[in-house]
């Protein structure tokens, strides 16, 4: 009994659909989803995998079948029949990809909107938070950038030459990139953001973390407590807003498990809002080529329970207090700041005159 070609077509279609659906949900190409937003992005990725798997199997299946079915037989030296075209077929294979592309575009825009990425008014409405974006440790560099030009001939040029020769003064050289210190027109505005989801857009985030990228490290500051660390801790279930900037060149904040990536741009503040949902220690990777040691620019992002996060904050506050007490203890002579810092800044090429400007 010969099975009709229509039945074969139906059976092959069912097999291809089932195989595509299975692989699209079980490809294992993505790391664990650690935020609420990651689930939405994974849904889009899985849908694209289902479609692409089906198209791949269909096209490759037709190619293999055609290569076997219409291969040249032994002793067959005749030319193949002339084929001038098939208009309905050409319309079909043009219309189907167009429909698929439009469908994916609509779906991806919906996901982008759901994770808070579409807010055309945010760049104009959100003011630059100058105080919160101040990076501890760059106060000296910030003051240096506001220091008026020296009246002594060639003094500024000499300092510039020293800075260019000594990599340790990179922070000083790039101090004019710190957004909260620049007042030029058009500078200090907010870059495109990934804000809150539509149901949270009008609500303030439950936790804010200021992030500064510089070659080649990340610095995290919690404005509510004043904690500054080299690793970021966030609690499960609380919406977090990341306020980012860069101190030198463009960096990119990317945690694969969060499915979110945003550039940190000198002179701009960019934002990301997300809600962690899975505890773990994740790697923050700079996804923008930022220099010869770009590959080593990593930091830890710890997602933990509310209780563990509160305990960590208390430990950081105690550690900060102990550090301050130690600093006071090593200055028994009650030296002025420029006298106390002089031994530490001498090797960095920072002149005593500059320390005097910082003090005053």
GROMACS .gro file of C-alpha atoms in nm:
model
  360
    1UNK     CA    1   0.000   0.000   0.000
    2UNK     CA    2   0.141   0.332  -0.109
    3UNK     CA    3   0.108   0.614   0.143
    4UNK     CA    4  -0.007   0.940  -0.019
    5UNK     CA    5   0.246   1.224  -0.028
    6UNK     CA    6   0.008   1.445   0.170
    7UNK     CA    7   0.019   1.197   0.459
    8UNK     CA    8   0.397   1.189   0.443
    9UNK     CA    9   0.406   1.568   0.447
   10UNK     CA   10   0.176   1.577   0.751
   11UNK     CA   11   0.381   1.318   0.941
   12UNK     CA   12   0.710   1.494   0.863
   13UNK     CA   13   0.558   1.825   0.972
   14UNK     CA   14   0.446   1.676   1.304
   15UNK     CA   15   0.789   1.521   1.369
   16UNK     CA   16   0.969   1.847   1.286
   17UNK     CA   17   0.735   2.045   1.510
   18UNK     CA   18   0.777   1.811   1.806
   19UNK     CA   19   1.155   1.800   1.763
   20UNK     CA   20   1.173   2.180   1.740
   21UNK     CA   21   0.954   2.229   2.047
   22UNK     CA   22   1.157   1.982   2.250
   23UNK     CA   23   1.496   2.125   2.157
   24UNK     CA   24   1.377   2.484   2.195
   25UNK     CA   25   1.293   2.411   2.559
   26UNK     CA   26   1.587   2.180   2.636
   27UNK     CA   27   1.885   2.325   2.451
   28UNK     CA   28   2.079   2.398   2.770
   29UNK     CA   29   2.260   2.694   2.612
   30UNK     CA   30   2.172   2.949   2.880
   31UNK     CA   31   2.300   2.975   3.238
   32UNK     CA   32   2.061   2.975   3.531
   33UNK     CA   33   1.799   3.251   3.531
   34UNK     CA   34   1.870   3.456   3.845
   35UNK     CA   35   1.625   3.747   3.802
   36UNK     CA   36   1.259   3.793   3.721
   37UNK     CA   37   1.359   3.968   3.398
   38UNK     CA   38   1.567   3.667   3.291
   39UNK     CA   39   1.252   3.456   3.260
   40UNK     CA   40   1.110   3.694   2.999
   41UNK     CA   41   1.433   3.701   2.801
   42UNK     CA   42   1.458   3.322   2.814
   43UNK     CA   43   1.107   3.293   2.675
   44UNK     CA   44   1.207   3.503   2.374
   45UNK     CA   45   1.530   3.308   2.327
   46UNK     CA   46   1.348   2.974   2.346
   47UNK     CA   47   1.090   3.090   2.090
   48UNK     CA   48   1.368   3.187   1.849
   49UNK     CA   49   1.538   2.852   1.910
   50UNK     CA   50   1.214   2.665   1.830
   51UNK     CA   51   1.170   2.853   1.504
   52UNK     CA   52   1.534   2.829   1.398
   53UNK     CA   53   1.551   2.458   1.482
   54UNK     CA   54   1.242   2.388   1.272
   55UNK     CA   55   1.377   2.587   0.977
   56UNK     CA   56   1.718   2.419   1.007
   57UNK     CA   57   1.571   2.068   1.012
   58UNK     CA   58   1.337   2.146   0.723
   59UNK     CA   59   1.601   2.302   0.498
   60UNK     CA   60   1.869   2.044   0.573
   61UNK     CA   61   1.617   1.762   0.533
   62UNK     CA   62   1.513   1.888   0.190
   63UNK     CA   63   1.877   1.928   0.084
   64UNK     CA   64   1.970   1.574   0.192
   65UNK     CA   65   1.657   1.427   0.033
   66UNK     CA   66   1.715   1.615  -0.292
   67UNK     CA   67   2.084   1.520  -0.306
   68UNK     CA   68   1.991   1.153  -0.269
   69UNK     CA   69   1.672   1.150  -0.477
   70UNK     CA   70   1.801   1.348  -0.773
   71UNK     CA   71   2.161   1.233  -0.784
   72UNK     CA   72   2.308   1.153  -1.125
   73UNK     CA   73   2.265   0.789  -1.209
   74UNK     CA   74   2.532   0.574  -1.370
   75UNK     CA   75   2.529   0.618  -1.746
   76UNK     CA   76   2.304   0.927  -1.734
   77UNK     CA   77   2.479   1.195  -1.937
   78UNK     CA   78   2.175   1.402  -2.032
   79UNK     CA   79   2.109   1.757  -1.925
   80UNK     CA   80   1.850   1.820  -1.657
   81UNK     CA   81   1.510   1.961  -1.749
   82UNK     CA   82   1.500   2.344  -1.781
   83UNK     CA   83   1.326   2.510  -1.487
   84UNK     CA   84   1.213   2.869  -1.538
   85UNK     CA   85   1.075   2.935  -1.189
   86UNK     CA   86   0.773   2.891  -0.971
   87UNK     CA   87   0.602   3.216  -0.874
   88UNK     CA   88   0.374   3.072  -0.601
   89UNK     CA   89   0.672   2.896  -0.440
   90UNK     CA   90   0.883   3.212  -0.450
   91UNK     CA   91   0.601   3.414  -0.292
   92UNK     CA   92   0.565   3.148  -0.024
   93UNK     CA   93   0.930   3.133   0.076
   94UNK     CA   94   0.945   3.512   0.083
   95UNK     CA   95   0.626   3.561   0.282
   96UNK     CA   96   0.699   3.301   0.549
   97UNK     CA   97   1.036   3.450   0.659
   98UNK     CA   98   0.884   3.798   0.652
   99UNK     CA   99   0.603   3.686   0.883
  100UNK     CA  100   0.851   3.514   1.115
  101UNK     CA  101   1.076   3.823   1.135
  102UNK     CA  102   0.781   4.054   1.206
  103UNK     CA  103   0.649   3.816   1.473
  104UNK     CA  104   0.986   3.795   1.648
  105UNK     CA  105   1.020   4.174   1.629
  106UNK     CA  106   0.684   4.229   1.797
  107UNK     CA  107   0.760   3.967   2.063
  108UNK     CA  108   1.106   4.108   2.135
  109UNK     CA  109   0.969   4.461   2.166
  110UNK     CA  110   0.708   4.335   2.411
  111UNK     CA  111   0.981   4.167   2.621
  112UNK     CA  112   1.194   4.482   2.606
  113UNK     CA  113   0.898   4.685   2.728
  114UNK     CA  114   0.814   4.436   3.004
  115UNK     CA  115   1.165   4.450   3.150
  116UNK     CA  116   1.147   4.830   3.153
  117UNK     CA  117   1.366   4.905   2.855
  118UNK     CA  118   1.119   5.121   2.667
  119UNK     CA  119   1.076   5.460   2.830
  120UNK     CA  120   1.131   5.742   2.577
  121UNK     CA  121   1.088   6.008   2.845
  122UNK     CA  122   1.340   5.869   3.096
  123UNK     CA  123   1.642   6.028   2.932
  124UNK     CA  124   1.484   6.373   2.970
  125UNK     CA  125   1.307   6.334   3.303
  126UNK     CA  126   1.566   6.155   3.518
  127UNK     CA  127   1.808   6.410   3.673
  128UNK     CA  128   2.170   6.331   3.736
  129UNK     CA  129   2.214   6.224   4.096
  130UNK     CA  130   2.539   6.407   4.160
  131UNK     CA  131   2.586   6.320   4.525
  132UNK     CA  132   2.503   5.954   4.499
  133UNK     CA  133   2.727   5.898   4.199
  134UNK     CA  134   3.036   6.035   4.373
  135UNK     CA  135   3.287   5.755   4.383
  136UNK     CA  136   3.474   5.715   4.711
  137UNK     CA  137   3.841   5.713   4.640
  138UNK     CA  138   3.810   5.963   4.356
  139UNK     CA  139   3.761   6.266   4.578
  140UNK     CA  140   4.124   6.364   4.536
  141UNK     CA  141   4.102   6.323   4.159
  142UNK     CA  142   3.778   6.518   4.155
  143UNK     CA  143   3.934   6.807   4.341
  144UNK     CA  144   4.231   6.800   4.112
  145UNK     CA  145   4.007   6.837   3.810
  146UNK     CA  146   3.858   7.152   3.961
  147UNK     CA  147   4.196   7.299   4.053
  148UNK     CA  148   4.249   7.628   3.870
  149UNK     CA  149   4.537   7.648   3.623
  150UNK     CA  150   4.869   7.722   3.786
  151UNK     CA  151   5.021   8.064   3.737
  152UNK     CA  152   5.371   7.917   3.733
  153UNK     CA  153   5.500   7.871   3.377
  154UNK     CA  154   5.490   7.514   3.239
  155UNK     CA  155   5.382   7.372   3.578
  156UNK     CA  156   5.064   7.219   3.437
  157UNK     CA  157   5.255   7.079   3.141
  158UNK     CA  158   5.510   6.918   3.374
  159UNK     CA  159   5.233   6.759   3.579
  160UNK     CA  160   5.067   6.632   3.263
  161UNK     CA  161   5.395   6.480   3.145
  162UNK     CA  162   5.443   6.308   3.481
  163UNK     CA  163   5.089   6.171   3.472
  164UNK     CA  164   5.135   6.033   3.122
  165UNK     CA  165   5.453   5.857   3.229
  166UNK     CA  166   5.311   5.710   3.547
  167UNK     CA  167   5.011   5.474   3.500
  168UNK     CA  168   4.932   5.505   3.871
  169UNK     CA  169   4.794   5.852   3.807
  170UNK     CA  170   4.537   5.733   3.553
  171UNK     CA  171   4.258   5.821   3.793
  172UNK     CA  172   4.392   6.174   3.822
  173UNK     CA  173   4.427   6.211   3.446
  174UNK     CA  174   4.070   6.090   3.390
  175UNK     CA  175   3.911   6.288   3.672
  176UNK     CA  176   3.745   6.525   3.426
  177UNK     CA  177   3.539   6.227   3.305
  178UNK     CA  178   3.353   6.195   3.635
  179UNK     CA  179   2.998   6.303   3.542
  180UNK     CA  180   2.905   6.475   3.867
  181UNK     CA  181   3.196   6.718   3.820
  182UNK     CA  182   3.137   6.818   3.462
  183UNK     CA  183   2.907   7.109   3.389
  184UNK     CA  184   2.949   7.143   3.016
  185UNK     CA  185   2.626   7.168   2.815
  186UNK     CA  186   2.484   6.829   2.733
  187UNK     CA  187   2.710   6.652   2.981
  188UNK     CA  188   2.587   6.480   3.293
  189UNK     CA  189   2.257   6.368   3.143
  190UNK     CA  190   2.110   6.022   3.174
  191UNK     CA  191   2.187   5.762   2.909
  192UNK     CA  192   1.922   5.518   2.780
  193UNK     CA  193   1.814   5.293   3.064
  194UNK     CA  194   1.653   4.963   3.152
  195UNK     CA  195   1.409   5.088   3.410
  196UNK     CA  196   1.129   4.930   3.606
  197UNK     CA  197   0.864   4.710   3.448
  198UNK     CA  198   0.535   4.883   3.356
  199UNK     CA  199   0.375   4.784   3.688
  200UNK     CA  200   0.674   4.923   3.885
  201UNK     CA  201   0.770   5.218   3.667
  202UNK     CA  202   0.610   5.476   3.899
  203UNK     CA  203   0.751   5.319   4.217
  204UNK     CA  204   1.097   5.390   4.360
  205UNK     CA  205   1.336   5.092   4.370
  206UNK     CA  206   1.375   4.910   4.699
  207UNK     CA  207   1.755   4.925   4.683
  208UNK     CA  208   1.999   5.146   4.494
  209UNK     CA  209   2.359   5.064   4.415
  210UNK     CA  210   2.597   5.308   4.247
  211UNK     CA  211   2.846   5.136   4.019
  212UNK     CA  212   3.160   5.293   3.878
  213UNK     CA  213   3.367   5.120   3.614
  214UNK     CA  214   3.733   5.203   3.568
  215UNK     CA  215   4.030   5.028   3.419
  216UNK     CA  216   4.015   4.752   3.533
  217UNK     CA  217   3.776   4.718   3.826
  218UNK     CA  218   3.421   4.779   3.946
  219UNK     CA  219   3.343   4.983   4.256
  220UNK     CA  220   3.004   4.955   4.428
  221UNK     CA  221   2.859   5.216   4.662
  222UNK     CA  222   2.538   5.185   4.864
  223UNK     CA  223   2.415   5.546   4.906
  224UNK     CA  224   2.177   5.462   5.190
  225UNK     CA  225   2.453   5.329   5.415
  226UNK     CA  226   2.770   5.469   5.257
  227UNK     CA  227   2.918   5.120   5.213
  228UNK     CA  228   3.177   5.094   4.936
  229UNK     CA  229   3.304   4.752   4.824
  230UNK     CA  230   3.461   4.569   4.534
  231UNK     CA  231   3.180   4.314   4.517
  232UNK     CA  232   2.807   4.368   4.498
  233UNK     CA  233   2.554   4.210   4.734
  234UNK     CA  234   2.179   4.221   4.666
  235UNK     CA  235   1.888   4.052   4.845
  236UNK     CA  236   1.639   3.815   4.687
  237UNK     CA  237   1.298   3.959   4.604
  238UNK     CA  238   1.388   4.330   4.627
  239UNK     CA  239   1.398   4.542   4.314
  240UNK     CA  240   1.748   4.683   4.266
  241UNK     CA  241   1.842   4.990   4.068
  242UNK     CA  242   2.199   5.014   3.940
  243UNK     CA  243   2.322   5.369   3.870
  244UNK     CA  244   2.628   5.341   3.649
  245UNK     CA  245   2.901   5.561   3.517
  246UNK     CA  246   3.260   5.517   3.400
  247UNK     CA  247   3.569   5.698   3.515
  248UNK     CA  248   3.779   5.664   3.198
  249UNK     CA  249   3.649   5.470   2.897
  250UNK     CA  250   3.327   5.288   2.808
  251UNK     CA  251   3.265   4.972   3.009
  252UNK     CA  252   2.964   4.738   3.006
  253UNK     CA  253   2.780   4.591   3.305
  254UNK     CA  254   2.690   4.231   3.217
  255UNK     CA  255   2.584   3.945   3.440
  256UNK     CA  256   2.487   3.652   3.213
  257UNK     CA  257   2.252   3.503   3.472
  258UNK     CA  258   2.060   3.833   3.491
  259UNK     CA  259   2.015   3.852   3.109
  260UNK     CA  260   2.077   4.227   3.129
  261UNK     CA  261   2.360   4.435   2.987
  262UNK     CA  262   2.413   4.810   2.989
  263UNK     CA  263   2.703   5.035   2.899
  264UNK     CA  264   2.876   5.247   3.162
  265UNK     CA  265   2.969   5.567   2.979
  266UNK     CA  266   3.204   5.846   3.091
  267UNK     CA  267   3.009   6.164   3.155
  268UNK     CA  268   2.674   5.983   3.157
  269UNK     CA  269   2.461   5.797   3.409
  270UNK     CA  270   2.295   5.480   3.284
  271UNK     CA  271   2.059   5.263   3.485
  272UNK     CA  272   1.941   4.904   3.516
  273UNK     CA  273   1.657   4.781   3.736
  274UNK     CA  274   1.607   4.413   3.814
  275UNK     CA  275   1.468   4.184   4.081
  276UNK     CA  276   1.696   3.896   4.192
  277UNK     CA  277   1.521   3.567   4.251
  278UNK     CA  278   1.790   3.298   4.285
  279UNK     CA  279   2.067   3.295   4.544
  280UNK     CA  280   2.419   3.247   4.422
  281UNK     CA  281   2.756   3.403   4.346
  282UNK     CA  282   2.760   3.538   3.991
  283UNK     CA  283   3.032   3.697   3.778
  284UNK     CA  284   3.000   4.057   3.665
  285UNK     CA  285   3.181   4.082   3.332
  286UNK     CA  286   3.283   4.389   3.139
  287UNK     CA  287   3.139   4.327   2.792
  288UNK     CA  288   3.303   4.628   2.625
  289UNK     CA  289   3.664   4.615   2.509
  290UNK     CA  290   3.819   4.868   2.748
  291UNK     CA  291   4.193   4.807   2.729
  292UNK     CA  292   4.465   4.541   2.739
  293UNK     CA  293   4.341   4.392   3.068
  294UNK     CA  294   3.973   4.394   2.967
  295UNK     CA  295   3.944   4.018   3.014
  296UNK     CA  296   4.040   4.047   3.380
  297UNK     CA  297   3.778   4.311   3.463
  298UNK     CA  298   3.543   4.097   3.669
  299UNK     CA  299   3.368   4.125   4.002
  300UNK     CA  300   3.140   3.909   4.215
  301UNK     CA  301   2.767   3.971   4.244
  302UNK     CA  302   2.623   3.789   4.544
  303UNK     CA  303   2.248   3.727   4.552
  304UNK     CA  304   2.144   3.621   4.901
  305UNK     CA  305   1.854   3.613   5.143
  306UNK     CA  306   1.735   3.928   5.317
  307UNK     CA  307   1.883   3.808   5.646
  308UNK     CA  308   2.223   3.737   5.492
  309UNK     CA  309   2.221   4.074   5.316
  310UNK     CA  310   2.146   4.260   5.641
  311UNK     CA  311   2.424   4.068   5.816
  312UNK     CA  312   2.667   4.157   5.537
  313UNK     CA  313   2.577   4.524   5.564
  314UNK     CA  314   2.642   4.523   5.939
  315UNK     CA  315   2.978   4.354   5.885
  316UNK     CA  316   3.075   4.616   5.627
  317UNK     CA  317   2.977   4.902   5.856
  318UNK     CA  318   3.181   4.756   6.142
  319UNK     CA  319   3.478   4.701   5.909
  320UNK     CA  320   3.456   5.060   5.786
  321UNK     CA  321   3.458   5.190   6.143
  322UNK     CA  322   3.761   4.977   6.230
  323UNK     CA  323   3.945   5.106   5.922
  324UNK     CA  324   3.875   5.464   6.026
  325UNK     CA  325   4.001   5.396   6.376
  326UNK     CA  326   4.319   5.243   6.233
  327UNK     CA  327   4.372   5.548   6.013
  328UNK     CA  328   4.343   5.773   6.317
  329UNK     CA  329   4.578   5.549   6.513
  330UNK     CA  330   4.854   5.568   6.253
  331UNK     CA  331   4.841   5.948   6.263
  332UNK     CA  332   4.935   6.009   6.629
  333UNK     CA  333   5.108   6.337   6.548
  334UNK     CA  334   4.782   6.484   6.421
  335UNK     CA  335   4.940   6.571   6.088
  336UNK     CA  336   4.749   6.772   5.832
  337UNK     CA  337   4.599   6.572   5.543
  338UNK     CA  338   4.864   6.681   5.294
  339UNK     CA  339   5.146   6.596   5.538
  340UNK     CA  340   4.988   6.261   5.625
  341UNK     CA  341   4.925   6.164   5.261
  342UNK     CA  342   5.257   6.288   5.125
  343UNK     CA  343   5.450   5.959   5.177
  344UNK     CA  344   5.174   5.763   5.001
  345UNK     CA  345   5.129   5.997   4.705
  346UNK     CA  346   5.493   6.074   4.637
  347UNK     CA  347   5.532   5.764   4.421
  348UNK     CA  348   5.218   5.856   4.226
  349UNK     CA  349   5.366   6.181   4.098
  350UNK     CA  350   5.122   6.400   4.294
  351UNK     CA  351   5.291   6.725   4.392
  352UNK     CA  352   5.270   6.884   4.742
  353UNK     CA  353   5.101   7.186   4.586
  354UNK     CA  354   4.818   6.963   4.466
  355UNK     CA  355   4.777   6.808   4.811
  356UNK     CA  356   4.749   7.158   4.950
  357UNK     CA  357   4.472   7.234   4.702
  358UNK     CA  358   4.293   6.912   4.805
  359UNK     CA  359   4.313   7.007   5.172
  360UNK     CA  360   4.168   7.351   5.111
   0.00000   0.00000   0.00000
